[in-house]
JSON list of C-alpha atoms in Angstrom, two decimals:
[
{"chain": "Q", "resi": 277, "resn": "GLU", "atom": "CA", "xyz": [-5.63, -16.59, 9.78]},
{"chain": "Q", "resi": 278, "resn": "PRO", "atom": "CA", "xyz": [-6.29, -15.06, 6.03]},
{"chain": "Q", "resi": 279, "resn": "GLU", "atom": "CA", "xyz": [-3.55, -13.73, 3.84]},
{"chain": "Q", "resi": 280, "resn": "VAL", "atom": "CA", "xyz": [-3.09, -12.30, 0.37]},
{"chain": "Q", "resi": 281, "resn": "THR", "atom": "CA", "xyz": [-0.23, -15.45, -1.01]},
{"chain": "Q", "resi": 282, "resn": "GLN", "atom": "CA", "xyz": [2.31, -13.74, -4.14]},
{"chain": "Q", "resi": 283, "resn": "THR", "atom": "CA", "xyz": [3.60, -15.71, -6.65]},
{"chain": "Q", "resi": 284, "resn": "PRO", "atom": "CA", "xyz": [6.66, -16.21, -7.31]},
{"chain": "Q", "resi": 285, "resn": "SER", "atom": "CA", "xyz": [8.45, -14.61, -4.83]},
{"chain": "Q", "resi": 286, "resn": "HIS", "atom": "CA", "xyz": [10.97, -13.41, -7.15]},
{"chain": "Q", "resi": 287, "resn": "GLN", "atom": "CA", "xyz": [11.65, -13.69, -11.36]},
{"chain": "Q", "resi": 288, "resn": "VAL", "atom": "CA", "xyz": [14.00, -13.11, -13.22]},
{"chain": "Q", "resi": 289, "resn": "THR", "atom": "CA", "xyz": [12.83, -12.66, -16.47]},
{"chain": "Q", "resi": 290, "resn": "GLN", "atom": "CA", "xyz": [15.06, -10.95, -19.71]},
{"chain": "Q", "resi": 291, "resn": "MET", "atom": "CA", "xyz": [14.08, -7.58, -21.61]},
{"chain": "Q", "resi": 292, "resn": "GLY", "atom": "CA", "xyz": [11.88, -8.38, -24.16]},
{"chain": "Q", "resi": 293, "resn": "GLN", "atom": "CA", "xyz": [10.07, -11.05, -22.07]},
{"chain": "Q", "resi": 294, "resn": "GLU", "atom": "CA", "xyz": [6.75, -11.66, -21.39]},
{"chain": "Q", "resi": 295, "resn": "VAL", "atom": "CA", "xyz": [5.99, -12.41, -17.13]},
{"chain": "Q", "resi": 296, "resn": "ILE", "atom": "CA", "xyz": [3.01, -13.28, -15.54]},
{"chain": "Q", "resi": 297, "resn": "LEU", "atom": "CA", "xyz": [2.92, -12.28, -11.82]},
{"chain": "Q", "resi": 298, "resn": "ARG", "atom": "CA", "xyz": [-0.21, -14.30, -9.87]},
{"chain": "Q", "resi": 299, "resn": "CYS", "atom": "CA", "xyz": [-1.86, -13.27, -6.20]},
{"chain": "Q", "resi": 300, "resn": "VAL", "atom": "CA", "xyz": [-4.66, -15.69, -4.52]},
{"chain": "Q", "resi": 301, "resn": "PRO", "atom": "CA", "xyz": [-6.39, -12.63, -2.85]},
{"chain": "Q", "resi": 302, "resn": "ILE", "atom": "CA", "xyz": [-8.35, -13.41, 0.31]},
{"chain": "Q", "resi": 303, "resn": "SER", "atom": "CA", "xyz": [-11.65, -15.15, -0.48]},
{"chain": "Q", "resi": 304, "resn": "ASN", "atom": "CA", "xyz": [-14.51, -13.10, 0.49]},
{"chain": "Q", "resi": 305, "resn": "HIS", "atom": "CA", "xyz": [-12.23, -9.91, -0.50]},
{"chain": "Q", "resi": 306, "resn": "LEU", "atom": "CA", "xyz": [-14.56, -8.07, -3.71]},
{"chain": "Q", "resi": 307, "resn": "TYR", "atom": "CA", "xyz": [-11.45, -5.80, -4.25]},
{"chain": "Q", "resi": 308, "resn": "PHE", "atom": "CA", "xyz": [-7.97, -6.03, -5.94]},
{"chain": "Q", "resi": 309, "resn": "TYR", "atom": "CA", "xyz": [-5.51, -4.51, -6.76]},
{"chain": "Q", "resi": 310, "resn": "TRP", "atom": "CA", "xyz": [-1.35, -3.83, -8.07]},
{"chain": "Q", "resi": 311, "resn": "TYR", "atom": "CA", "xyz": [0.92, -1.78, -6.60]},
{"chain": "Q", "resi": 312, "resn": "ARG", "atom": "CA", "xyz": [4.99, -1.23, -7.97]},
{"chain": "Q", "resi": 313, "resn": "GLN", "atom": "CA", "xyz": [7.60, -0.22, -5.44]},
{"chain": "Q", "resi": 314, "resn": "ILE", "atom": "CA", "xyz": [10.52, 0.27, -7.29]},
{"chain": "Q", "resi": 315, "resn": "LEU", "atom": "CA", "xyz": [13.30, -0.58, -4.85]},
{"chain": "Q", "resi": 316, "resn": "GLY", "atom": "CA", "xyz": [13.79, 2.34, -1.94]},
{"chain": "Q", "resi": 317, "resn": "GLN", "atom": "CA", "xyz": [11.33, 4.15, -2.91]},
{"chain": "Q", "resi": 318, "resn": "LYS", "atom": "CA", "xyz": [7.72, 5.31, -3.23]},
{"chain": "Q", "resi": 319, "resn": "VAL", "atom": "CA", "xyz": [4.55, 2.64, -3.52]},
{"chain": "Q", "resi": 320, "resn": "GLU", "atom": "CA", "xyz": [3.16, 2.61, -6.38]},
{"chain": "Q", "resi": 321, "resn": "PHE", "atom": "CA", "xyz": [-0.26, 2.39, -7.92]},
{"chain": "Q", "resi": 322, "resn": "LEU", "atom": "CA", "xyz": [-1.10, 0.83, -11.05]},
{"chain": "Q", "resi": 323, "resn": "VAL", "atom": "CA", "xyz": [-4.74, -1.21, -11.07]},
{"chain": "Q", "resi": 324, "resn": "SER", "atom": "CA", "xyz": [-8.16, -2.23, -9.29]},
{"chain": "Q", "resi": 325, "resn": "PHE", "atom": "CA", "xyz": [-10.62, -4.74, -10.44]},
{"chain": "Q", "resi": 326, "resn": "TYR", "atom": "CA", "xyz": [-14.27, -4.66, -9.27]},
{"chain": "Q", "resi": 327, "resn": "ASN", "atom": "CA", "xyz": [-16.86, -6.91, -10.39]},
{"chain": "Q", "resi": 328, "resn": "ASN", "atom": "CA", "xyz": [-14.46, -7.83, -12.98]},
{"chain": "Q", "resi": 329, "resn": "GLU", "atom": "CA", "xyz": [-13.26, -5.56, -14.94]},
{"chain": "Q", "resi": 330, "resn": "ILE", "atom": "CA", "xyz": [-11.13, -2.78, -14.43]},
{"chain": "Q", "resi": 331, "resn": "SER", "atom": "CA", "xyz": [-11.90, 0.53, -12.07]},
{"chain": "Q", "resi": 332, "resn": "GLU", "atom": "CA", "xyz": [-9.07, 2.25, -11.72]},
{"chain": "Q", "resi": 333, "resn": "LYS", "atom": "CA", "xyz": [-5.76, 2.06, -13.87]},
{"chain": "Q", "resi": 334, "resn": "SER", "atom": "CA", "xyz": [-3.11, 4.79, -13.61]},
{"chain": "Q", "resi": 335, "resn": "GLU", "atom": "CA", "xyz": [-1.07, 6.38, -15.73]},
{"chain": "Q", "resi": 336, "resn": "ILE", "atom": "CA", "xyz": [2.19, 3.18, -15.66]},
{"chain": "Q", "resi": 337, "resn": "PHE", "atom": "CA", "xyz": [-0.76, 0.86, -16.54]},
{"chain": "Q", "resi": 338, "resn": "ASP", "atom": "CA", "xyz": [-0.11, 1.41, -20.31]},
{"chain": "Q", "resi": 339, "resn": "ASP", "atom": "CA", "xyz": [-0.72, -1.18, -23.48]},
{"chain": "Q", "resi": 340, "resn": "GLN", "atom": "CA", "xyz": [1.54, -3.62, -22.08]},
{"chain": "Q", "resi": 341, "resn": "PHE", "atom": "CA", "xyz": [-0.16, -4.21, -18.70]},
{"chain": "Q", "resi": 342, "resn": "SER", "atom": "CA", "xyz": [-2.62, -6.55, -18.16]},
{"chain": "Q", "resi": 343, "resn": "VAL", "atom": "CA", "xyz": [-4.90, -8.09, -15.28]},
{"chain": "Q", "resi": 344, "resn": "GLU", "atom": "CA", "xyz": [-7.33, -11.27, -15.10]},
{"chain": "Q", "resi": 345, "resn": "ARG", "atom": "CA", "xyz": [-9.31, -12.78, -12.68]},
{"chain": "Q", "resi": 346, "resn": "PRO", "atom": "CA", "xyz": [-9.43, -15.97, -14.45]},
{"chain": "Q", "resi": 347, "resn": "ASP", "atom": "CA", "xyz": [-11.30, -18.61, -12.06]},
{"chain": "Q", "resi": 348, "resn": "GLY", "atom": "CA", "xyz": [-12.31, -16.29, -9.09]},
{"chain": "Q", "resi": 349, "resn": "SER", "atom": "CA", "xyz": [-9.47, -17.12, -6.89]},
{"chain": "Q", "resi": 350, "resn": "ASN", "atom": "CA", "xyz": [-6.38, -16.09, -8.79]},
{"chain": "Q", "resi": 351, "resn": "PHE", "atom": "CA", "xyz": [-5.64, -12.48, -9.84]},
{"chain": "Q", "resi": 352, "resn": "THR", "atom": "CA", "xyz": [-3.20, -12.32, -12.68]},
{"chain": "Q", "resi": 353, "resn": "LEU", "atom": "CA", "xyz": [-0.81, -9.37, -14.12]},
{"chain": "Q", "resi": 354, "resn": "LYS", "atom": "CA", "xyz": [0.87, -9.80, -16.93]},
{"chain": "Q", "resi": 355, "resn": "ILE", "atom": "CA", "xyz": [3.54, -7.71, -18.62]},
{"chain": "Q", "resi": 356, "resn": "ARG", "atom": "CA", "xyz": [3.95, -8.44, -22.14]},
{"chain": "Q", "resi": 357, "resn": "SER", "atom": "CA", "xyz": [7.12, -7.44, -22.77]},
{"chain": "Q", "resi": 358, "resn": "THR", "atom": "CA", "xyz": [9.30, -6.37, -19.85]},
{"chain": "Q", "resi": 359, "resn": "LYS", "atom": "CA", "xyz": [11.61, -3.37, -20.05]},
{"chain": "Q", "resi": 360, "resn": "LEU", "atom": "CA", "xyz": [14.49, -2.75, -17.45]},
{"chain": "Q", "resi": 361, "resn": "GLU", "atom": "CA", "xyz": [12.59, -0.19, -15.77]},
{"chain": "Q", "resi": 362, "resn": "ASP", "atom": "CA", "xyz": [9.37, -2.76, -15.32]},
{"chain": "Q", "resi": 363, "resn": "SER", "atom": "CA", "xyz": [12.36, -4.06, -12.55]},
{"chain": "Q", "resi": 364, "resn": "ALA", "atom": "CA", "xyz": [10.55, -3.19, -9.62]},
{"chain": "Q", "resi": 365, "resn": "MET", "atom": "CA", "xyz": [8.64, -5.31, -5.93]},
{"chain": "Q", "resi": 366, "resn": "TYR", "atom": "CA", "xyz": [4.92, -5.98, -7.24]},
{"chain": "Q", "resi": 367, "resn": "PHE", "atom": "CA", "xyz": [2.47, -5.94, -4.11]},
{"chain": "Q", "resi": 368, "resn": "CYS", "atom": "CA", "xyz": [-0.89, -7.86, -4.43]},
{"chain": "Q", "resi": 369, "resn": "ALA", "atom": "CA", "xyz": [-3.41, -6.58, -2.36]},
{"chain": "Q", "resi": 370, "resn": "SER", "atom": "CA", "xyz": [-6.97, -6.77, -1.24]},
{"chain": "Q", "resi": 371, "resn": "SER", "atom": "CA", "xyz": [-9.61, -5.92, 0.77]},
{"chain": "Q", "resi": 372, "resn": "ARG", "atom": "CA", "xyz": [-13.92, -5.83, 1.46]},
{"chain": "Q", "resi": 373, "resn": "GLU", "atom": "CA", "xyz": [-16.15, -3.52, 0.46]},
{"chain": "Q", "resi": 374, "resn": "THR", "atom": "CA", "xyz": [-16.32, -1.40, 3.74]},
{"chain": "Q", "resi": 375, "resn": "ASP", "atom": "CA", "xyz": [-14.76, 1.58, 4.43]},
{"chain": "Q", "resi": 376, "resn": "ASN", "atom": "CA", "xyz": [-12.37, 1.02, 6.89]},
{"chain": "Q", "resi": 377, "resn": "SER", "atom": "CA", "xyz": [-11.33, -1.84, 4.93]},
{"chain": "Q", "resi": 378, "resn": "PRO", "atom": "CA", "xyz": [-7.24, -1.67, 5.00]},
{"chain": "Q", "resi": 379, "resn": "LEU", "atom": "CA", "xyz": [-5.42, -3.11, 1.90]},
{"chain": "Q", "resi": 380, "resn": "HIS", "atom": "CA", "xyz": [-4.05, -5.56, 3.49]},
{"chain": "Q", "resi": 381, "resn": "PHE", "atom": "CA", "xyz": [-0.63, -7.13, 0.85]},
{"chain": "Q", "resi": 382, "resn": "GLY", "atom": "CA", "xyz": [1.10, -9.87, -0.52]},
{"chain": "Q", "resi": 383, "resn": "ASN", "atom": "CA", "xyz": [4.72, -10.49, 0.30]},
{"chain": "Q", "resi": 384, "resn": "GLY", "atom": "CA", "xyz": [5.19, -9.23, -3.51]},
{"chain": "Q", "resi": 385, "resn": "THR", "atom": "CA", "xyz": [7.67, -10.79, -6.81]},
{"chain": "Q", "resi": 386, "resn": "ARG", "atom": "CA", "xyz": [10.88, -9.20, -6.44]},
{"chain": "Q", "resi": 387, "resn": "LEU", "atom": "CA", "xyz": [10.86, -9.11, -10.94]},
{"chain": "Q", "resi": 388, "resn": "THR", "atom": "CA", "xyz": [14.21, -8.55, -12.23]},
{"chain": "Q", "resi": 389, "resn": "VAL", "atom": "CA", "xyz": [14.87, -7.80, -15.41]},
{"chain": "Q", "resi": 390, "resn": "THR", "atom": "CA", "xyz": [18.37, -7.81, -17.66]},
{"chain": "Y", "resi": 9, "resn": "ALA", "atom": "CA", "xyz": [-0.10, 17.66, -6.19]},
{"chain": "Y", "resi": 10, "resn": "GLN", "atom": "CA", "xyz": [0.70, 15.41, -2.87]},
{"chain": "Y", "resi": 11, "resn": "LYS", "atom": "CA", "xyz": [-2.51, 13.73, -2.02]},
{"chain": "Y", "resi": 12, "resn": "ILE", "atom": "CA", "xyz": [0.48, 12.47, 1.36]},
{"chain": "Y", "resi": 13, "resn": "THR", "atom": "CA", "xyz": [3.38, 13.83, 1.88]},
{"chain": "Y", "resi": 14, "resn": "GLN", "atom": "CA", "xyz": [5.69, 12.25, 4.28]},
{"chain": "Y", "resi": 15, "resn": "THR", "atom": "CA", "xyz": [8.59, 15.21, 5.14]},
{"chain": "Y", "resi": 16, "resn": "GLN", "atom": "CA", "xyz": [10.98, 12.57, 7.09]},
{"chain": "Y", "resi": 17, "resn": "PRO", "atom": "CA", "xyz": [12.63, 10.85, 5.68]},
{"chain": "Y", "resi": 18, "resn": "GLY", "atom": "CA", "xyz": [14.90, 8.86, 7.94]},
{"chain": "Y", "resi": 19, "resn": "MET", "atom": "CA", "xyz": [13.87, 9.49, 12.03]},
{"chain": "Y", "resi": 20, "resn": "PHE", "atom": "CA", "xyz": [16.23, 7.96, 14.82]},
{"chain": "Y", "resi": 21, "resn": "VAL", "atom": "CA", "xyz": [14.65, 6.83, 18.17]},
{"chain": "Y", "resi": 22, "resn": "GLN", "atom": "CA", "xyz": [15.76, 5.22, 21.40]},
{"chain": "Y", "resi": 23, "resn": "GLU", "atom": "CA", "xyz": [14.32, 1.86, 23.28]},
{"chain": "Y", "resi": 24, "resn": "LYS", "atom": "CA", "xyz": [11.46, 3.00, 25.10]},
{"chain": "Y", "resi": 25, "resn": "GLU", "atom": "CA", "xyz": [10.92, 6.39, 23.70]},
{"chain": "Y", "resi": 26, "resn": "ALA", "atom": "CA", "xyz": [7.91, 7.18, 21.52]},
{"chain": "Y", "resi": 27, "resn": "VAL", "atom": "CA", "xyz": [8.23, 8.57, 18.23]},
{"chain": "Y", "resi": 28, "resn": "THR", "atom": "CA", "xyz": [5.89, 10.90, 15.75]},
{"chain": "Y", "resi": 29, "resn": "LEU", "atom": "CA", "xyz": [6.14, 10.38, 12.80]},
{"chain": "Y", "resi": 30, "resn": "ASP", "atom": "CA", "xyz": [4.23, 13.21, 10.70]},
{"chain": "Y", "resi": 31, "resn": "CYS", "atom": "CA", "xyz": [2.08, 12.71, 7.87]},
{"chain": "Y", "resi": 32, "resn": "THR", "atom": "CA", "xyz": [0.00, 15.75, 5.54]},
{"chain": "Y", "resi": 33, "resn": "TYR", "atom": "CA", "xyz": [-3.10, 15.09, 3.30]},
{"chain": "Y", "resi": 34, "resn": "ASP", "atom": "CA", "xyz": [-4.86, 16.60, 0.95]},
{"chain": "Y", "resi": 35, "resn": "THR", "atom": "CA", "xyz": [-8.02, 15.87, -0.12]},
{"chain": "Y", "resi": 36, "resn": "SER", "atom": "CA", "xyz": [-11.13, 17.77, -0.61]},
{"chain": "Y", "resi": 37, "resn": "ASP", "atom": "CA", "xyz": [-13.74, 15.31, -1.22]},
{"chain": "Y", "resi": 38, "resn": "PRO", "atom": "CA", "xyz": [-14.94, 14.40, 2.65]},
{"chain": "Y", "resi": 39, "resn": "SER", "atom": "CA", "xyz": [-15.51, 11.20, 3.27]},
{"chain": "Y", "resi": 40, "resn": "TYR", "atom": "CA", "xyz": [-11.90, 9.20, 3.25]},
{"chain": "Y", "resi": 41, "resn": "GLY", "atom": "CA", "xyz": [-10.08, 7.54, 5.10]},
{"chain": "Y", "resi": 42, "resn": "LEU", "atom": "CA", "xyz": [-5.69, 7.34, 5.88]},
{"chain": "Y", "resi": 43, "resn": "PHE", "atom": "CA", "xyz": [-3.86, 4.19, 6.68]},
{"chain": "Y", "resi": 44, "resn": "TRP", "atom": "CA", "xyz": [-0.75, 3.79, 9.00]},
{"chain": "Y", "resi": 45, "resn": "TYR", "atom": "CA", "xyz": [1.47, 0.13, 6.93]},
{"chain": "Y", "resi": 46, "resn": "LYS", "atom": "CA", "xyz": [4.92, -0.79, 8.64]},
{"chain": "Y", "resi": 47, "resn": "GLN", "atom": "CA", "xyz": [7.52, -1.76, 5.75]},
{"chain": "Y", "resi": 48, "resn": "PRO", "atom": "CA", "xyz": [10.08, -4.43, 7.51]},
{"chain": "Y", "resi": 49, "resn": "SER", "atom": "CA", "xyz": [13.24, -4.73, 5.88]},
{"chain": "Y", "resi": 50, "resn": "SER", "atom": "CA", "xyz": [11.79, -8.33, 4.70]},
{"chain": "Y", "resi": 51, "resn": "GLY", "atom": "CA", "xyz": [9.71, -6.47, 2.62]},
{"chain": "Y", "resi": 52, "resn": "GLU", "atom": "CA", "xyz": [5.83, -7.30, 3.44]},
{"chain": "Y", "resi": 53, "resn": "MET", "atom": "CA", "xyz": [3.48, -4.70, 3.69]},
{"chain": "Y", "resi": 54, "resn": "ILE", "atom": "CA", "xyz": [1.49, -4.91, 7.61]},
{"chain": "Y", "resi": 55, "resn": "PHE", "atom": "CA", "xyz": [-1.12, -1.93, 7.96]},
{"chain": "Y", "resi": 56, "resn": "LEU", "atom": "CA", "xyz": [-1.14, -0.66, 11.45]},
{"chain": "Y", "resi": 57, "resn": "ILE", "atom": "CA", "xyz": [-3.61, 1.31, 11.81]},
{"chain": "Y", "resi": 58, "resn": "TYR", "atom": "CA", "xyz": [-6.41, 3.33, 10.64]},
{"chain": "Y", "resi": 59, "resn": "GLN", "atom": "CA", "xyz": [-8.85, 6.26, 10.87]},
{"chain": "Y", "resi": 60, "resn": "GLY", "atom": "CA", "xyz": [-11.68, 7.31, 8.93]},
{"chain": "Y", "resi": 61, "resn": "SER", "atom": "CA", "xyz": [-12.66, 11.02, 8.04]},
{"chain": "Y", "resi": 62, "resn": "TYR", "atom": "CA", "xyz": [-16.35, 11.57, 10.41]},
{"chain": "Y", "resi": 63, "resn": "ASP", "atom": "CA", "xyz": [-14.36, 9.82, 13.73]},
{"chain": "Y", "resi": 64, "resn": "GLN", "atom": "CA", "xyz": [-14.62, 11.37, 15.87]},
{"chain": "Y", "resi": 65, "resn": "GLN", "atom": "CA", "xyz": [-12.10, 10.39, 18.73]},
{"chain": "Y", "resi": 66, "resn": "ASN", "atom": "CA", "xyz": [-8.44, 9.33, 17.09]},
{"chain": "Y", "resi": 67, "resn": "ALA", "atom": "CA", "xyz": [-7.70, 6.18, 16.51]},
{"chain": "Y", "resi": 68, "resn": "THR", "atom": "CA", "xyz": [-5.46, 4.02, 18.82]},
{"chain": "Y", "resi": 69, "resn": "GLU", "atom": "CA", "xyz": [-3.85, -0.06, 18.30]},
{"chain": "Y", "resi": 70, "resn": "GLY", "atom": "CA", "xyz": [-2.09, -0.75, 21.55]},
{"chain": "Y", "resi": 71, "resn": "ARG", "atom": "CA", "xyz": [1.32, 1.29, 20.77]},
{"chain": "Y", "resi": 72, "resn": "TYR", "atom": "CA", "xyz": [-0.13, 2.93, 17.82]},
{"chain": "Y", "resi": 73, "resn": "SER", "atom": "CA", "xyz": [-2.08, 5.92, 17.87]},
{"chain": "Y", "resi": 74, "resn": "LEU", "atom": "CA", "xyz": [-2.89, 8.28, 15.46]},
{"chain": "Y", "resi": 75, "resn": "ASN", "atom": "CA", "xyz": [-2.75, 11.46, 15.61]},
{"chain": "Y", "resi": 76, "resn": "PHE", "atom": "CA", "xyz": [-5.32, 12.96, 13.65]},
{"chain": "Y", "resi": 77, "resn": "GLN", "atom": "CA", "xyz": [-5.46, 17.23, 13.33]},
{"chain": "Y", "resi": 78, "resn": "LYS", "atom": "CA", "xyz": [-8.33, 17.48, 10.24]},
{"chain": "Y", "resi": 79, "resn": "ALA", "atom": "CA", "xyz": [-7.78, 20.84, 10.24]},
{"chain": "Y", "resi": 80, "resn": "ARG", "atom": "CA", "xyz": [-4.59, 20.68, 9.57]},
{"chain": "Y", "resi": 81, "resn": "LYS", "atom": "CA", "xyz": [-5.34, 18.05, 7.12]},
{"chain": "Y", "resi": 82, "resn": "SER", "atom": "CA", "xyz": [-2.55, 15.97, 9.86]},
{"chain": "Y", "resi": 83, "resn": "ALA", "atom": "CA", "xyz": [-2.78, 12.10, 10.60]},
{"chain": "Y", "resi": 84, "resn": "ASN", "atom": "CA", "xyz": [0.74, 11.87, 12.25]},
{"chain": "Y", "resi": 85, "resn": "LEU", "atom": "CA", "xyz": [1.22, 8.27, 13.46]},
{"chain": "Y", "resi": 86, "resn": "VAL", "atom": "CA", "xyz": [2.50, 8.09, 17.37]},
{"chain": "Y", "resi": 87, "resn": "ILE", "atom": "CA", "xyz": [4.46, 4.96, 18.51]},
{"chain": "Y", "resi": 88, "resn": "SER", "atom": "CA", "xyz": [4.78, 4.52, 22.12]},
{"chain": "Y", "resi": 89, "resn": "ALA", "atom": "CA", "xyz": [7.47, 2.70, 24.07]},
{"chain": "Y", "resi": 90, "resn": "SER", "atom": "CA", "xyz": [9.67, 2.13, 20.84]},
{"chain": "Y", "resi": 91, "resn": "GLN", "atom": "CA", "xyz": [11.10, -1.17, 20.14]},
{"chain": "Y", "resi": 92, "resn": "LEU", "atom": "CA", "xyz": [13.96, -2.77, 18.33]},
{"chain": "Y", "resi": 93, "resn": "GLY", "atom": "CA", "xyz": [11.82, -4.37, 15.69]},
{"chain": "Y", "resi": 94, "resn": "ASP", "atom": "CA", "xyz": [9.85, -1.25, 15.57]},
{"chain": "Y", "resi": 95, "resn": "SER", "atom": "CA", "xyz": [12.85, -0.56, 12.74]},
{"chain": "Y", "resi": 96, "resn": "ALA", "atom": "CA", "xyz": [11.18, -0.46, 9.63]},
{"chain": "Y", "resi": 97, "resn": "MET", "atom": "CA", "xyz": [9.82, 1.54, 6.88]},
{"chain": "Y", "resi": 98, "resn": "TYR", "atom": "CA", "xyz": [6.44, 4.05, 8.12]},
{"chain": "Y", "resi": 99, "resn": "PHE", "atom": "CA", "xyz": [4.07, 4.36, 5.52]},
{"chain": "Y", "resi": 100, "resn": "CYS", "atom": "CA", "xyz": [1.01, 7.47, 5.40]},
{"chain": "Y", "resi": 101, "resn": "ALA", "atom": "CA", "xyz": [-1.81, 6.33, 3.26]},
{"chain": "Y", "resi": 102, "resn": "MET", "atom": "CA", "xyz": [-5.01, 7.68, 2.27]},
{"chain": "Y", "resi": 103, "resn": "ARG", "atom": "CA", "xyz": [-8.46, 6.13, 0.16]},
{"chain": "Y", "resi": 104, "resn": "GLU", "atom": "CA", "xyz": [-10.91, 9.10, -1.02]},
{"chain": "Y", "resi": 105, "resn": "GLY", "atom": "CA", "xyz": [-14.59, 9.42, -1.21]},
{"chain": "Y", "resi": 106, "resn": "VAL", "atom": "CA", "xyz": [-17.10, 6.52, -0.45]},
{"chain": "Y", "resi": 107, "resn": "ASN", "atom": "CA", "xyz": [-16.01, 3.71, -2.89]},
{"chain": "Y", "resi": 108, "resn": "THR", "atom": "CA", "xyz": [-14.66, 1.16, -1.61]},
{"chain": "Y", "resi": 109, "resn": "GLY", "atom": "CA", "xyz": [-12.15, 0.40, -4.84]},
{"chain": "Y", "resi": 110, "resn": "ASN", "atom": "CA", "xyz": [-10.54, 3.68, -4.77]},
{"chain": "Y", "resi": 111, "resn": "GLN", "atom": "CA", "xyz": [-6.72, 3.32, -5.00]},
{"chain": "Y", "resi": 112, "resn": "PHE", "atom": "CA", "xyz": [-5.16, 3.81, -1.65]},
{"chain": "Y", "resi": 113, "resn": "TYR", "atom": "CA", "xyz": [-2.72, 7.10, -2.02]},
{"chain": "Y", "resi": 114, "resn": "PHE", "atom": "CA", "xyz": [1.10, 6.63, -0.44]},
{"chain": "Y", "resi": 115, "resn": "GLY", "atom": "CA", "xyz": [3.48, 9.12, 0.88]},
{"chain": "Y", "resi": 116, "resn": "THR", "atom": "CA", "xyz": [7.58, 8.42, -0.24]},
{"chain": "Y", "resi": 117, "resn": "GLY", "atom": "CA", "xyz": [7.75, 6.68, 3.44]},
{"chain": "Y", "resi": 118, "resn": "THR", "atom": "CA", "xyz": [9.66, 7.35, 6.80]},
{"chain": "Y", "resi": 119, "resn": "SER", "atom": "CA", "xyz": [12.64, 5.12, 7.96]},
{"chain": "Y", "resi": 120, "resn": "LEU", "atom": "CA", "xyz": [12.56, 4.95, 11.73]},
{"chain": "Y", "resi": 121, "resn": "THR", "atom": "CA", "xyz": [15.77, 3.90, 13.34]},
{"chain": "Y", "resi": 122, "resn": "VAL", "atom": "CA", "xyz": [15.20, 2.74, 16.80]},
{"chain": "Y", "resi": 123, "resn": "ILE", "atom": "CA", "xyz": [18.88, 2.81, 18.31]},
{"chain": "Y", "resi": 124, "resn": "PRO", "atom": "CA", "xyz": [19.37, 0.10, 21.73]}
]
């Protein structure tokens, strides 16, 4: 069964550094998302992406964040200057274009900012 | 107001018994979808079951069923014949509207522990 893949599984970075989290969504899916989950807390929406542009974003998704689909398969989340509070599990997800289509999640990237 | 409310931070159930995890939602949109996800301690998010706002019957998927009460805006997950492997966090989620690209709103989750 096709799945969403994310790399790396764990990233450690110093405060102020840039990180790029990578995702390969399921190939016939059209909608792509990033969510994050601070340890033990709720799953928070960051951004959704469709037709090569952002369709919706949350207040969390400020100017430090950006997304790209550079080559038709990868979907990346960049954090320009990481802060301690960016430490979280970041989930990429994708869905098909049907009403009952669930989000299919990747296994997540655990980002630790020191 | 919270879009999705899960009022049970933790639940315990005896193995082989049934358990109900509560979820209430808030929307004024007539078209929406409700989803349940399981998150084991390993961290991945696993889709379990879906209920559409216009569905007349409660959704079922194996041991999972959804008790959908539209007037009460509740979508409780029922797990029958609990197994030790059911121990995990369970998240209720909703997507509003007909735009299938809309974000999913998640509840705060319920931690289920199955006791042998």
